[in-house]
Amino acid sequence: MSGLWIEVDLDAVKFNYGQVVSRLSPGSRCMAVVKADAYGLGAPEVARALEQAGCEAFAVTSVAEGIVLRENGIQGLILVLGPSDPQEWPAAVRAGLSLTIAAAAAITELEKISAVSGREAFVHLKLESGMGRTGLWPEDIAPTARALTEAAWVQASGIYTHFSRAAQRDERYTRKQYEKFCQGVAQFAALGIEPAWRHVCNSAAFLDYPAWHHDFVRIGTLLIGHYPQPAFRPFLPLKDPWRAKSRIQYVRQAPKGTCVGYQSLYKTRRDTELAVIFAGYADGFGVEPHMTPQGFFDLCKVVLKNIAACCGVFLGREKVTLKGRAIRVAGKIGMQLTVLDVGVGTCQVGDEVEVPLRRTLANPRLPRKYWEDGRRIGERRLREEFYPAEPERSDAEGEETGR
Ligand SMILES: *Cc1c(COP(=O)(O)O)cnc(C)c1O
């Protein structure tokens, strides 16, 4: 009996895909972003379900993630969004992955590798327009265009950029980014480089700027049933494919005034029962990413929450669901154990509870159970290939590549 597991409903993922497709501007297609193991849902499973539903293009961050998709039979376009290491490129070319180009020198390097393997390499040019992360700056465009013109084995099939403030609906900044993108496209065109496909929209921009759908929209968040922020909720209905579940392992009567957990941060206010589940912060339960408050109101909330926590009052803290009822977490969430104040006579050992767990923070070791066509279709445990060991480099090799 495992302590905590995740149930992924692939029908819900397909439903969300259908919703996205129904909102596409004519001529555009959905590129499913399945990076970070499909935001924790399982990249091969999600990509396979989406391919069945008609999806023809996928995006991941790393070459390793792309190869896992190919090994699992994904036939469509697979674009590697992140920067990658030239050492990985022979395998990437063999697997027919499309690489992102963010520097002119990469073309020359890739040309050598493709010529040796006798296989054409398809690339997408990434323009830096305001994210300040990776991409071609205006001064990189001429040398990149020159390298592409000289390359016989490297084909630029796409050109794209990525918005940094679309989810915040910062229209001025987003429009400025879009203008920079258009200028970059025009600069390339003037130098004879005209990739067939353009794509700029992530989930938020997809909803707000239908005129910018172009040839692809790159959608991750919406497919997994989330909204970039709550204000987008009215735009389209989505289903949540994700449930994290656990079972009650232990129940015990506790009189009023019983101290619970580390630092005794919780004290029962009445005679009750305390239940224990095998779930804790080692699984990602109760772990929150660092958030920068967005605006004054948000800042006040953060400050209040922290002041209250110092007084032992936890506002907006996790609630576990038992038989449809929200149950308070009693005290601090432990490494692998959590205590619930369930009240008298409400549950017994073995009862299922639903645990709120952020998808991308859920420990990849947790088993994922898949549902499709309304029934259970399989289970998956940790895939080592998603967490590949650092490739070993001899010192000689290091010198050769100048590292
Ligand atoms: C993650 C990512 C996306 C998808 O963004 P969502 O908002 O999750 O849809 C699109 N493009 C790039 C470059 C990304 O890194």
PDB file of N, CA, C and O in Angstrom, residues 6 14 16 45 51 91 124 184 200 245 268 273 282 341 374-375 388:
ATOM      1  N   ILE A   6      -0.440   9.537  -7.435  1.00  0.00           N
ATOM      2  CA  ILE A   6      -1.112  10.545  -8.245  1.00  0.00           C
ATOM      3  C   ILE A   6      -1.949   9.857  -9.304  1.00  0.00           C
ATOM      4  O   ILE A   6      -1.489   8.899  -9.935  1.00  0.00           O
ATOM      5  N   LYS A  14      -7.178  15.435 -22.819  1.00  0.00           N
ATOM      6  CA  LYS A  14      -7.698  15.497 -24.192  1.00  0.00           C
ATOM      7  C   LYS A  14      -8.830  16.518 -24.296  1.00  0.00           C
ATOM      8  O   LYS A  14      -8.956  17.217 -25.300  1.00  0.00           O
ATOM      9  N   ASN A  16      -9.112  19.222 -22.510  1.00  0.00           N
ATOM     10  CA  ASN A  16      -8.486  20.551 -22.500  1.00  0.00           C
ATOM     11  C   ASN A  16      -7.869  20.866 -23.856  1.00  0.00           C
ATOM     12  O   ASN A  16      -7.952  22.001 -24.341  1.00  0.00           O
ATOM     13  N   GLU A  45       3.083   9.735 -21.486  1.00  0.00           N
ATOM     14  CA  GLU A  45       1.658   9.394 -21.415  1.00  0.00           C
ATOM     15  C   GLU A  45       0.804  10.532 -21.961  1.00  0.00           C
ATOM     16  O   GLU A  45      -0.125  10.308 -22.747  1.00  0.00           O
ATOM     17  N   GLU A  51      -1.340  12.964 -29.011  1.00  0.00           N
ATOM     18  CA  GLU A  51      -1.099  12.585 -30.415  1.00  0.00           C
ATOM     19  C   GLU A  51      -2.328  11.839 -30.950  1.00  0.00           C
ATOM     20  O   GLU A  51      -2.769  12.073 -32.074  1.00  0.00           O
ATOM     21  N   ALA A  91      22.814  12.813 -31.091  1.00  0.00           N
ATOM     22  CA  ALA A  91      21.637  12.012 -30.704  1.00  0.00           C
ATOM     23  C   ALA A  91      20.347  12.746 -31.053  1.00  0.00           C
ATOM     24  O   ALA A  91      19.362  12.131 -31.485  1.00  0.00           O
ATOM     25  N   HIS A 124      14.679  25.869 -35.000  1.00  0.00           N
ATOM     26  CA  HIS A 124      13.822  27.039 -34.847  1.00  0.00           C
ATOM     27  C   HIS A 124      14.686  28.156 -34.275  1.00  0.00           C
ATOM     28  O   HIS A 124      15.446  27.937 -33.331  1.00  0.00           O
ATOM     29  N   GLY A 184      12.619  41.342 -35.958  1.00  0.00           N
ATOM     30  CA  GLY A 184      13.600  40.271 -36.158  1.00  0.00           C
ATOM     31  C   GLY A 184      13.252  39.405 -37.360  1.00  0.00           C
ATOM     32  O   GLY A 184      14.118  39.058 -38.171  1.00  0.00           O
ATOM     33  N   VAL A 200       4.554  32.541 -31.224  1.00  0.00           N
ATOM     34  CA  VAL A 200       4.889  33.440 -30.117  1.00  0.00           C
ATOM     35  C   VAL A 200       4.048  33.190 -28.861  1.00  0.00           C
ATOM     36  O   VAL A 200       4.464  33.563 -27.765  1.00  0.00           O
ATOM     37  N   LYS A 245      -3.489  11.398  -4.100  1.00  0.00           N
ATOM     38  CA  LYS A 245      -4.282  10.696  -3.090  1.00  0.00           C
ATOM     39  C   LYS A 245      -3.413   9.951  -2.094  1.00  0.00           C
ATOM     40  O   LYS A 245      -2.298   9.529  -2.411  1.00  0.00           O
ATOM     41  N   THR A 268      -5.350  20.574  19.995  1.00  0.00           N
ATOM     42  CA  THR A 268      -6.759  20.283  19.704  1.00  0.00           C
ATOM     43  C   THR A 268      -7.660  21.125  20.603  1.00  0.00           C
ATOM     44  O   THR A 268      -7.385  21.298  21.789  1.00  0.00           O
ATOM     45  N   GLU A 273     -10.444  13.082  16.975  1.00  0.00           N
ATOM     46  CA  GLU A 273      -9.552  12.001  16.550  1.00  0.00           C
ATOM     47  C   GLU A 273      -8.499  12.589  15.641  1.00  0.00           C
ATOM     48  O   GLU A 273      -8.796  13.482  14.841  1.00  0.00           O
ATOM     49  N   ALA A 282       8.695  15.965   1.829  1.00  0.00           N
ATOM     50  CA  ALA A 282       9.583  15.219   0.929  1.00  0.00           C
ATOM     51  C   ALA A 282       8.848  14.828  -0.364  1.00  0.00           C
ATOM     52  O   ALA A 282       9.468  14.570  -1.390  1.00  0.00           O
ATOM     53  N   ASP A 341      -6.789  16.631  11.802  1.00  0.00           N
ATOM     54  CA  ASP A 341      -7.779  16.658  12.871  1.00  0.00           C
ATOM     55  C   ASP A 341      -9.122  16.327  12.237  1.00  0.00           C
ATOM     56  O   ASP A 341      -9.768  17.177  11.637  1.00  0.00           O
ATOM     57  N   GLY A 374     -12.301   6.499 -19.218  1.00  0.00           N
ATOM     58  CA  GLY A 374     -13.022   6.203 -17.992  1.00  0.00           C
ATOM     59  C   GLY A 374     -12.501   5.022 -17.191  1.00  0.00           C
ATOM     60  O   GLY A 374     -13.105   4.623 -16.203  1.00  0.00           O
ATOM     61  N   ARG A 375     -11.372   4.421 -17.608  1.00  0.00           N
ATOM     62  CA  ARG A 375     -10.876   3.302 -16.800  1.00  0.00           C
ATOM     63  C   ARG A 375      -9.362   3.384 -16.608  1.00  0.00           C
ATOM     64  O   ARG A 375      -8.661   4.067 -17.340  1.00  0.00           O
ATOM     65  N   PRO A 388      18.813  12.047 -16.090  1.00  0.00           N
ATOM     66  CA  PRO A 388      20.016  11.352 -16.504  1.00  0.00           C
ATOM     67  C   PRO A 388      21.216  11.819 -15.689  1.00  0.00           C
ATOM     68  O   PRO A 388      21.265  12.974 -15.270  1.00  0.00           O
TER      69      PRO A 388
END
